[in-house]
CSV table of C-alpha atoms in Angstrom, one decimal:
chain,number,residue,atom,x,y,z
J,14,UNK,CA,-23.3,-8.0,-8.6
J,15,UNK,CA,-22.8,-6.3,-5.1
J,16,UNK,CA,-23.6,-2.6,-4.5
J,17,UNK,CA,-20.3,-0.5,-3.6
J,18,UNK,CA,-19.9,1.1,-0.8
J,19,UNK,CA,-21.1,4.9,-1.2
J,20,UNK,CA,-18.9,6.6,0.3
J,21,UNK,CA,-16.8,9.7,-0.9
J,22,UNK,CA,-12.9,9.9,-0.7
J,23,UNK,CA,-13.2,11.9,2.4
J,24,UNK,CA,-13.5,8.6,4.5
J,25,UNK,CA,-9.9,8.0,3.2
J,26,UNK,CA,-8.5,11.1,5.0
J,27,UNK,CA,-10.8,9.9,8.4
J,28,UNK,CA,-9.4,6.6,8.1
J,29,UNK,CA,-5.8,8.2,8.1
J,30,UNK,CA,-6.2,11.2,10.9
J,31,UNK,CA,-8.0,8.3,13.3
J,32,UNK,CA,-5.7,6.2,13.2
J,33,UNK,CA,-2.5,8.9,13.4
J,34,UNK,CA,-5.1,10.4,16.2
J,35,UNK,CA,-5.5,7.0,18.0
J,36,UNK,CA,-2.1,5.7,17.8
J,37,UNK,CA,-0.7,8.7,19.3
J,38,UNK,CA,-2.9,8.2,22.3
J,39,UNK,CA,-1.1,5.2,22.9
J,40,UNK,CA,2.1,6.4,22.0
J,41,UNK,CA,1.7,9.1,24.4
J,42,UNK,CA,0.1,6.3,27.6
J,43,UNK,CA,2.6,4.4,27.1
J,44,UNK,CA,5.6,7.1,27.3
J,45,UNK,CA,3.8,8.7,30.2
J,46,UNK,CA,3.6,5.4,32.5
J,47,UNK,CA,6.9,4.2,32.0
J,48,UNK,CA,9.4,6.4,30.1
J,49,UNK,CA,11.0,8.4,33.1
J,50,UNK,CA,11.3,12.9,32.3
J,51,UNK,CA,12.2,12.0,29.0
J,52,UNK,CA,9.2,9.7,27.8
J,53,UNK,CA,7.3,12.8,29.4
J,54,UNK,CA,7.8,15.2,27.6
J,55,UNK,CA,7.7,12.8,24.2
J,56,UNK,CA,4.2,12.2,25.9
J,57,UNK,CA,3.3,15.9,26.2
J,58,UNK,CA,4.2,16.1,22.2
J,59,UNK,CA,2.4,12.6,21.8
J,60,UNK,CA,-0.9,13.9,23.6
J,61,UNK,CA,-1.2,17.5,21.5
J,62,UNK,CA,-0.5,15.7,17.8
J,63,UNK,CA,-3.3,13.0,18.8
J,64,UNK,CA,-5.4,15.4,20.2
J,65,UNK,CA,-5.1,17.8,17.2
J,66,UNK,CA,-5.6,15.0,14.4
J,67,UNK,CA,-8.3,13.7,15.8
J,68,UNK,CA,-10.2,17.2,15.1
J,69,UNK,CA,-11.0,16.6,11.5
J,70,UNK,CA,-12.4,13.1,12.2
J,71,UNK,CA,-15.7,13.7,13.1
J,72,UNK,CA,-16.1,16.6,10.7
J,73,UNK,CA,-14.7,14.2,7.5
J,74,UNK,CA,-16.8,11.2,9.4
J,75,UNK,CA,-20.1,13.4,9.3
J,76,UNK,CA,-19.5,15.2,5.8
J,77,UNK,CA,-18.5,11.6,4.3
J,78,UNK,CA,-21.8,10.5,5.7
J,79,UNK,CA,-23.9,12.7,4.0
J,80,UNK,CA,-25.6,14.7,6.9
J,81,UNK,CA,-24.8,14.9,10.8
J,82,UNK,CA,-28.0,13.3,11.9
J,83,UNK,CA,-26.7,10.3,10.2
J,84,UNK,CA,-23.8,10.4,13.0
J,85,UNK,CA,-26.3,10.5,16.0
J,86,UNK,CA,-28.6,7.7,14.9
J,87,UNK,CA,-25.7,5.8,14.8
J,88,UNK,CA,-25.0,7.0,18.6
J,89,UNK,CA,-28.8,6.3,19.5
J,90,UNK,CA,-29.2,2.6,18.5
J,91,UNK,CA,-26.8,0.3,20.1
J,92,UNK,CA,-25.8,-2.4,18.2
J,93,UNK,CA,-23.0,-5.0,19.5
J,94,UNK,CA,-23.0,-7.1,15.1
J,95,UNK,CA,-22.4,-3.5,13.4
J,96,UNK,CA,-18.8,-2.5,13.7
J,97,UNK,CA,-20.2,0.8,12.3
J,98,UNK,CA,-22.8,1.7,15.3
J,99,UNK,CA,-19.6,0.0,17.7
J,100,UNK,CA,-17.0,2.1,16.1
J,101,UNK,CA,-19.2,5.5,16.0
J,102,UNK,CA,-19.5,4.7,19.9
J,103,UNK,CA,-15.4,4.4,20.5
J,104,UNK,CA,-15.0,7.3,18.4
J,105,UNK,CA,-17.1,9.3,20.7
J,106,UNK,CA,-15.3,8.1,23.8
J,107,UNK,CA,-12.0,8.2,22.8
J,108,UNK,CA,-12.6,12.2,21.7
J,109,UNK,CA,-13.9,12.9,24.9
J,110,UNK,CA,-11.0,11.2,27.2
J,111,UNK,CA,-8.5,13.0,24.1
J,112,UNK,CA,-9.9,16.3,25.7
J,113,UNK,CA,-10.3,15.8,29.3
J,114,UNK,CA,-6.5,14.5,28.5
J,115,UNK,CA,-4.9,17.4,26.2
J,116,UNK,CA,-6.9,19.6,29.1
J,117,UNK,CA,-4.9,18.3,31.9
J,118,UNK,CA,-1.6,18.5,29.7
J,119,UNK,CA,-2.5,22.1,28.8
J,120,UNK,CA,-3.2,23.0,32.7
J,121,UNK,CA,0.3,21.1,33.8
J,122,UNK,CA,2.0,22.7,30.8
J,123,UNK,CA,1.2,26.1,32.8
J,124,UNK,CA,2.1,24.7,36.4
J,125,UNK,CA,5.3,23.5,35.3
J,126,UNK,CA,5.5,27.1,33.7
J,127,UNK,CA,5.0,28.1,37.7
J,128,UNK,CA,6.9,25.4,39.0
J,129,UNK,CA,4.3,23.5,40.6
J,130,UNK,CA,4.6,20.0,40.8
J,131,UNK,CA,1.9,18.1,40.2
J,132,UNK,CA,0.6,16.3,43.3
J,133,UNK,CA,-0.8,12.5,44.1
J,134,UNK,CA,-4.3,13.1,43.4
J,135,UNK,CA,-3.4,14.5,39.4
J,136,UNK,CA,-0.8,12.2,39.0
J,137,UNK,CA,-3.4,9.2,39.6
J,138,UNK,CA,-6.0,11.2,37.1
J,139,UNK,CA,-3.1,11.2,34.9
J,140,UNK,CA,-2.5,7.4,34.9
J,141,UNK,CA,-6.2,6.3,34.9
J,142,UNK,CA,-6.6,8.8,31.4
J,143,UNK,CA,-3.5,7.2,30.0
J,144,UNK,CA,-4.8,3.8,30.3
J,145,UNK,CA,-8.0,5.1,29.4
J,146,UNK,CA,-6.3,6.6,26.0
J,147,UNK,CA,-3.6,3.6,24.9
J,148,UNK,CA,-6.8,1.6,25.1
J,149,UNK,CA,-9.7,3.5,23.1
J,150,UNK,CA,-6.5,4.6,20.8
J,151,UNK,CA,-6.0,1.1,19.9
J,152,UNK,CA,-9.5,1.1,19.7
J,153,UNK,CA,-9.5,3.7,17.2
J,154,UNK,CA,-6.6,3.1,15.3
J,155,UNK,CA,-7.9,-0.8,14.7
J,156,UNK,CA,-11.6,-1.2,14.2
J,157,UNK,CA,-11.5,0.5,10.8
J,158,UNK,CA,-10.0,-2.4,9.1
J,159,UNK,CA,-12.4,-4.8,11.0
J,160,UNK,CA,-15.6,-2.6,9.4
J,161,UNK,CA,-14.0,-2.8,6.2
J,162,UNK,CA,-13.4,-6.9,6.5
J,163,UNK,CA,-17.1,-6.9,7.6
J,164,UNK,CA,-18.5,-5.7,4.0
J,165,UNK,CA,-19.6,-7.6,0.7
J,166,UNK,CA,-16.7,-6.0,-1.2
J,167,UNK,CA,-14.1,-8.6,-2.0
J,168,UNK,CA,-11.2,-7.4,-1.7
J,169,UNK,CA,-11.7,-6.2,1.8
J,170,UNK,CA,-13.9,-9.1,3.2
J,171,UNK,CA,-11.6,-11.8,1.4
J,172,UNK,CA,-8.8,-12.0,3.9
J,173,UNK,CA,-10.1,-10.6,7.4
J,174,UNK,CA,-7.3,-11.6,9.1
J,175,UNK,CA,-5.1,-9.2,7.8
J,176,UNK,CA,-6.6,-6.6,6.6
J,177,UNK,CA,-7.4,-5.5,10.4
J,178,UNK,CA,-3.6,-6.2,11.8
J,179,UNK,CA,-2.4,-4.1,8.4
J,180,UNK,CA,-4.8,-1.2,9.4
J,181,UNK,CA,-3.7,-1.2,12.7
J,182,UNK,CA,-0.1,-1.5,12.2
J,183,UNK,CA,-0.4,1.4,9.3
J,184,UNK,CA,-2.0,3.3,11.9
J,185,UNK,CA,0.9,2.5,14.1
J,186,UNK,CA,3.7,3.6,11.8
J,187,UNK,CA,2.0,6.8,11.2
J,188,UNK,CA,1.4,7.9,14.5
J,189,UNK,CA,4.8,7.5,15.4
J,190,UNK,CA,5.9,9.0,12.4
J,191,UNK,CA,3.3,11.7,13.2
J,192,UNK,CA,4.9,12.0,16.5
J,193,UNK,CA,8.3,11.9,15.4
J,194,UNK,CA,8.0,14.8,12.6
J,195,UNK,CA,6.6,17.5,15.6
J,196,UNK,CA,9.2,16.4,17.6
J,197,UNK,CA,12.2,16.9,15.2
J,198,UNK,CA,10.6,20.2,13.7
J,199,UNK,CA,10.5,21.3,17.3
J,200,UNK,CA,14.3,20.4,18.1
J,201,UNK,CA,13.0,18.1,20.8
J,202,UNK,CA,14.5,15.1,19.3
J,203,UNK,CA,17.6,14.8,22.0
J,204,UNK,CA,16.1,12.7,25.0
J,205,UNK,CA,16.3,9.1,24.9
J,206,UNK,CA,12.7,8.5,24.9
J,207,UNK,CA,12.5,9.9,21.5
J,208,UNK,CA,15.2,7.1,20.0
J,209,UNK,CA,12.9,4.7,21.5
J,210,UNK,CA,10.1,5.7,19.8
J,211,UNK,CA,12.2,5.9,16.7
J,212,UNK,CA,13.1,2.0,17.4
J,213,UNK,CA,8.8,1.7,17.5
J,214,UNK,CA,8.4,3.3,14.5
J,215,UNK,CA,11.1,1.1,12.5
J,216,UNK,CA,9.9,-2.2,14.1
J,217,UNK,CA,6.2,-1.1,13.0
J,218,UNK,CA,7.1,0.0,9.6
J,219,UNK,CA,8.7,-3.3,8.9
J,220,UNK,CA,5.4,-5.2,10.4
J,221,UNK,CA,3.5,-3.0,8.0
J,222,UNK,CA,5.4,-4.1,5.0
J,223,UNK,CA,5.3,-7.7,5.5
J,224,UNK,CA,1.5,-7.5,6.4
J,225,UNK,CA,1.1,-5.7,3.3
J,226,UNK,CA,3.0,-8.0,0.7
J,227,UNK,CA,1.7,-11.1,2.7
J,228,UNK,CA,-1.9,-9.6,2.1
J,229,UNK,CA,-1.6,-9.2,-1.4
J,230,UNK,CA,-0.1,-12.3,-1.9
J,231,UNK,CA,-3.2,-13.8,-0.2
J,232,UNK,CA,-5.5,-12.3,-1.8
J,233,UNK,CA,-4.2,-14.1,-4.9
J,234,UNK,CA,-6.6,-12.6,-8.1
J,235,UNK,CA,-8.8,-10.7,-6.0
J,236,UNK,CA,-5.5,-8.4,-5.4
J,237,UNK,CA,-6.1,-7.3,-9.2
J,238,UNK,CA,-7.2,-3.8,-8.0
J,239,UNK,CA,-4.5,-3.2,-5.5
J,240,UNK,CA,-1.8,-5.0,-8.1
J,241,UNK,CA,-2.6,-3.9,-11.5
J,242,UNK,CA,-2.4,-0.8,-12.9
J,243,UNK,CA,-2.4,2.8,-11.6
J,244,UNK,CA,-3.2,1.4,-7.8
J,245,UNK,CA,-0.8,-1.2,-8.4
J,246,UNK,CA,1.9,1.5,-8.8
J,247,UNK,CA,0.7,3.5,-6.1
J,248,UNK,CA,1.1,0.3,-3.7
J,249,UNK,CA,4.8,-0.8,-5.0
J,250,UNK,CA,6.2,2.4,-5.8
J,251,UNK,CA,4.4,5.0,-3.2
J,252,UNK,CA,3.6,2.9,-0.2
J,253,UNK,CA,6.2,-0.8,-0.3
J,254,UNK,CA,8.8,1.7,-2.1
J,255,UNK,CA,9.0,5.2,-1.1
J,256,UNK,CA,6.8,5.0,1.9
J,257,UNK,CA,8.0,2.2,4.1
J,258,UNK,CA,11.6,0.9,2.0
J,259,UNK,CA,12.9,4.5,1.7
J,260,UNK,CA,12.4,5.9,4.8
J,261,UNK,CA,14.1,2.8,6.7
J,262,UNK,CA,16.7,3.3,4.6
J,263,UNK,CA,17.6,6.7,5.7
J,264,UNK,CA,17.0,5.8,9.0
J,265,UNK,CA,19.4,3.0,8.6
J,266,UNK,CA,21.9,6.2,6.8
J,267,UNK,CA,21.2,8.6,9.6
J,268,UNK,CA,24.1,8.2,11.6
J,269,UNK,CA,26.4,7.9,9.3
J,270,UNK,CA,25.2,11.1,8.1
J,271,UNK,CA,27.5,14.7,9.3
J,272,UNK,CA,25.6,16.2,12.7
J,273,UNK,CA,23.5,19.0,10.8
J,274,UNK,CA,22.1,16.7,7.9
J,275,UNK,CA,20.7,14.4,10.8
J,276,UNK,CA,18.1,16.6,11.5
J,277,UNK,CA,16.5,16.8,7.4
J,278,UNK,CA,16.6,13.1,7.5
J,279,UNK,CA,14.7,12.6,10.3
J,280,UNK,CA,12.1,15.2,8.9
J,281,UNK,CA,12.6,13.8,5.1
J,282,UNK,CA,12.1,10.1,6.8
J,283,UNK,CA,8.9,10.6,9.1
J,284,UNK,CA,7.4,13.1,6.0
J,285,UNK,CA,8.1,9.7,3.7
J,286,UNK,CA,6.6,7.6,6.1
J,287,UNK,CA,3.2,9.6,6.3
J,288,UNK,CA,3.2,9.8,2.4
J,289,UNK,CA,3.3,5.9,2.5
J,290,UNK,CA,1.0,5.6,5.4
J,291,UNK,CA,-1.7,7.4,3.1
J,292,UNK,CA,-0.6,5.6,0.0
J,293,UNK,CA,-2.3,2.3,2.0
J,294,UNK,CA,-5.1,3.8,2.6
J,295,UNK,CA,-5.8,5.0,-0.2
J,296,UNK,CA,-5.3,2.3,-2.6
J,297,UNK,CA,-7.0,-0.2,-0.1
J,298,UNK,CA,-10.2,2.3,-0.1
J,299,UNK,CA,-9.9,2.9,-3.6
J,300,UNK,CA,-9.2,-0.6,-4.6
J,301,UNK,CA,-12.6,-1.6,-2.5
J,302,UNK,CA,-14.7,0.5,-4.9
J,303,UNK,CA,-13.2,-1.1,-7.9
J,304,UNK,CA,-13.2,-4.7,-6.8
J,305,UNK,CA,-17.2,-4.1,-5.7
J,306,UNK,CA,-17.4,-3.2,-9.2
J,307,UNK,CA,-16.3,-6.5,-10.7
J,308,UNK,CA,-18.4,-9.1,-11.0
J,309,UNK,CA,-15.9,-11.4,-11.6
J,310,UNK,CA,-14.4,-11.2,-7.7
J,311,UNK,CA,-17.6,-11.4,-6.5
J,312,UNK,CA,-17.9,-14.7,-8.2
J,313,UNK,CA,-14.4,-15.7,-7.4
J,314,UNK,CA,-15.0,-15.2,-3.7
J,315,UNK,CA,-18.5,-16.9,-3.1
J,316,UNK,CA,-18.6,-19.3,-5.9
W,10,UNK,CA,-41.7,-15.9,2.6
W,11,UNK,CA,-42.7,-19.1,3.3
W,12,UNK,CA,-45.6,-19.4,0.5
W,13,UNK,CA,-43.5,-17.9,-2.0
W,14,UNK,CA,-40.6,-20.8,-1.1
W,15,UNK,CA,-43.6,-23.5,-1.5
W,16,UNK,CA,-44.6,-22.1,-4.6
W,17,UNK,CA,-41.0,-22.0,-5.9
W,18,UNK,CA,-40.6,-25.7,-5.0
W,19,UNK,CA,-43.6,-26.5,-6.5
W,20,UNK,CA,-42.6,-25.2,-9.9
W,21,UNK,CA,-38.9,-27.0,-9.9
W,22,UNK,CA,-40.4,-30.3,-8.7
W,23,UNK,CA,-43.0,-29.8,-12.0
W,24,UNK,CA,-39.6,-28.0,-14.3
W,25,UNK,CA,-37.9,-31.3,-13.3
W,26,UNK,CA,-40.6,-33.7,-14.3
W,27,UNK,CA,-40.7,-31.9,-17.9
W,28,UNK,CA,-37.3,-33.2,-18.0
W,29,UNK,CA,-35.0,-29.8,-17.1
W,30,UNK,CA,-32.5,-31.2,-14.7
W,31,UNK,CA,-31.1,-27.8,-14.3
W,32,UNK,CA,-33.9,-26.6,-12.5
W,33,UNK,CA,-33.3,-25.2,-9.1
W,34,UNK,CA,-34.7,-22.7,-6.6
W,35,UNK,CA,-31.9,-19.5,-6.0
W,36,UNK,CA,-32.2,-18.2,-2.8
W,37,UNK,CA,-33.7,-21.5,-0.7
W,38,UNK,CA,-31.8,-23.1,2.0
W,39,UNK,CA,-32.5,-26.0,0.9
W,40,UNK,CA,-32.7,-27.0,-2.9
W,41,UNK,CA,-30.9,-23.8,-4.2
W,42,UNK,CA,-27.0,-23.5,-4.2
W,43,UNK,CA,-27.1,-20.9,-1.6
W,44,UNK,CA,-25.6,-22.6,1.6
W,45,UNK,CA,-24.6,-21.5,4.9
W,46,UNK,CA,-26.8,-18.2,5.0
W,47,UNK,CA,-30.1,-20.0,5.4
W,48,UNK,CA,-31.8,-19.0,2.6
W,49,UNK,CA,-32.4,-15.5,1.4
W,50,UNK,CA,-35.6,-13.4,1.4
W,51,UNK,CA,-35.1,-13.1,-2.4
W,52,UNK,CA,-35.7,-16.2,-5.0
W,53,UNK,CA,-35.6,-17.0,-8.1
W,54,UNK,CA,-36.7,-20.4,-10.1
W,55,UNK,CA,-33.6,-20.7,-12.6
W,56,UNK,CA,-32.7,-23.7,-15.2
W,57,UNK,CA,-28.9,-23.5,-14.6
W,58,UNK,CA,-25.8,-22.9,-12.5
W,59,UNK,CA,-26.2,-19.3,-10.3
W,60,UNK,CA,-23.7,-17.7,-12.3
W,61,UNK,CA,-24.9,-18.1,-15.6
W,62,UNK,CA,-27.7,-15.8,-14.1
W,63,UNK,CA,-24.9,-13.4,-12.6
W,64,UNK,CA,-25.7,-14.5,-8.7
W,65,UNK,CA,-23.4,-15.4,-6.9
W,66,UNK,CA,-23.4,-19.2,-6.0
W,67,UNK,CA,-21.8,-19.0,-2.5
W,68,UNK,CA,-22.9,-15.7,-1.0
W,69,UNK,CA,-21.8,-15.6,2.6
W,70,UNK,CA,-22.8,-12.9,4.9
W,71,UNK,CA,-20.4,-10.3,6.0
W,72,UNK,CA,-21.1,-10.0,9.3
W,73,UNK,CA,-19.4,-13.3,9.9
W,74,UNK,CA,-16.2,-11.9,9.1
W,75,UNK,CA,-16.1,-9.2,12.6
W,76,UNK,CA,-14.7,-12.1,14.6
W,77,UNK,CA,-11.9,-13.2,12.5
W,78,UNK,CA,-11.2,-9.5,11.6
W,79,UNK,CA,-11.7,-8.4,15.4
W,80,UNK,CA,-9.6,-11.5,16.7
W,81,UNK,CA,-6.9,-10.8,14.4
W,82,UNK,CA,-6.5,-6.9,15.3
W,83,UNK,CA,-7.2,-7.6,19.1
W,84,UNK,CA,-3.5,-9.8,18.4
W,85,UNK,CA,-2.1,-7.0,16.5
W,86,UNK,CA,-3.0,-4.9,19.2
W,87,UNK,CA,-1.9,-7.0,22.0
W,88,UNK,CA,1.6,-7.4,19.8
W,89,UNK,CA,2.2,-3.8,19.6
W,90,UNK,CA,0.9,-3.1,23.2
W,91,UNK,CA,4.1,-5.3,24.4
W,92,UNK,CA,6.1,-4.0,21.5
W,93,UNK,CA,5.5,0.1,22.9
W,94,UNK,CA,5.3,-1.4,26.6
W,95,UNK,CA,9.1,-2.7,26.1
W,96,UNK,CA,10.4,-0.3,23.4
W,97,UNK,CA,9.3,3.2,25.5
W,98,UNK,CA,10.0,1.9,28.8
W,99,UNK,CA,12.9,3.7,30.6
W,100,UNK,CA,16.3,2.2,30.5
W,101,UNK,CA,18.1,3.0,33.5
């Protein structure tokens, strides 16, 4: 009845790294304004993983698009209704303040090297790029799930509502995850800012679950996709299960755990929490295509 | 557009008076079962319900779904922007 959106499973992996990429960017503002030398140097780590996950997203964006061209005519015309043109736009901003901001971190990663201490004047640039990066990270991380809302496919446009806070909060969990991973693999998990951001992570992983289920639920028969069958089992087991479930569940186990096995858990946690992260993606994306190709949601939806 | 629409009422005003009650115009704002998007710029003269004819008999346009979508993640955001604000600040 309605034609399916056209493109290829690389925008999966775009809507993933953006929102990792974007998320981190907050992460990292939000460490750097108020987290004391700890959050600092969680916001150093924060900066380089969104900075180096947002790489791939123009190059999946443009391939998934077919040709670059396609990326700069959405650049050229303006246009406030299409979250596509909007989006293309905040993507192009937010990579340039994620440079001019990994640039700065690289340059004060060698004056600290010297011991220089960074004076008022860079210490203001820093401030004004964080806000400028928690806020086109956001950005980002959340207007995916609004461009998806605003298609013809039913089990994206059905419920609007939450579709956009459940991308947004998957982005969340992920980036923190993201950030979380570097920083244990690095042995850089000591300082107090980092159990904060572990406390983020678990509060956002449980906001992700519930926005899940409660999606699902609400989708009532147009969930078939995203219920049924091979996605189905993808969702419960891989995302609700081993994705979101598991990983709080070690996290709960971690101190109880002897000193040397903390560190594997973390790792085996955060690595559990990207799996599931994807898992959404994927079967909301993948899901889309199928629903578009059922008439009878169509019908359901507009009839 | 317009002609076309005239000509399409034309034909279900003369369906009707042959006596099929079904008849109705897909596609006008007006007589067909196609409400809230104004009409589209595609019609069709059918004796029965939309979906008999597999069209959809509510279509809706998806660009009015940005501002419940936007509104909703804006709130999202503004949740998790407290929620990072609080949980990375400093405790001293």
């Amino acid at each position: 009845v309605i034609h399916g959106p056209h493109w290829k499973w690389l925008i999966i992996g775009y809507f993933y790294f953006g929102g990792i990429s974007g998320a981190s960017a907050a992460v990292a503002a939000f460490s750097r304004l108020h987290g004391g030398t700890s959050g600092a140097q969680l916001a150093r780590i924060a900066t380089y993983v969104s900075f180096l996950t947002l790489l791939p997203c123009p190059v999946l964006l443009i391939l998934d698009l077919g040709r670059p061209a396609r990326f700069f005519h959405m650049l050229r015309v303006f246009r406030s209704s299409s979250p596509m043109s909007i989006g293309t736009w905040g993507l192009t901003a937010f990579g340039l303040i994620s440079a001019v901001t990994t640039g700065l971190q690289l340059l004060e990663d060698q004056w600290a090297r010297r011991g220089v201490h960074p004076g008022v004047a860079r210490r203001a640039a820093g401030t004004v790029l964080a806000l400028l990066g928690a806020l086109s990270g956001f950005f980002v991380a959340g207007y995916t799930g609004v461009l998806l809302a605003a298609t013809a496919v039913p089990l994206w446009s059905k419920r609007p509502g939450l579709l956009g806070p459940l991308f947004f909060s998957s982005a969340m969990t992920s980036g923190a995850a993201a950030i979380s991973a570097v920083a244990t693999a690095m042995e850089r998990e000591d300082g107090d800012a980092f159990a904060r951001l572990r406390a983020l992570e678990m509060l956002s992983t449980v906001a992700e679950e519930s926005l899940l289920v409660t999606w699902i639920f609400a989708l009532g028969p147009t969930a078939k996709p995203v219920a049924e069958g091979r996605l189905g089992a993808v969702v419960r087991h891989g995302a609700i299960g081993a994705g979101m479930a598991l990983p709080l569940a070690v996290t709960a186990l971690a101190p109880h755990l002897p000193g040397r096995m903390r560190r594997p858990a973390a790792l085996i946690s955060a690595a559990l929490t990207l799996a599931g992260g994807f898992a959404v993606r994927y079967a909301v994306v993948v899901g889309g295509r199928q629903s578009a190709d059922d008439p009878q949601a169509t019908f359901e939806m507009t009839g | 557009v317009e002609e076309l629409k005239q000509a399409g009422r034309e034909r279900v005003a003369t369906l009707k008076e042959q006596g099929v009650d079904e008849a109705r115009l897909y596609g006008d704002d007006e007589l067909g079962g196609t409400g809230g998007i104004n009409g589209l710029n595609a019609m069709f003269v059918l004796n029965g319900p939309p979906d008999a004819f597999n069209l959809p008999a509510g279509p809706r346009l998806p660009r009015l779904n940005i501002l419940p979508a936007a509104a909703a993640t804006i709130v999202a955001a503004a949740g998790y922007g407290l929620a990072a604000a609080f949980s990375l600040r400093r405790r001293s």
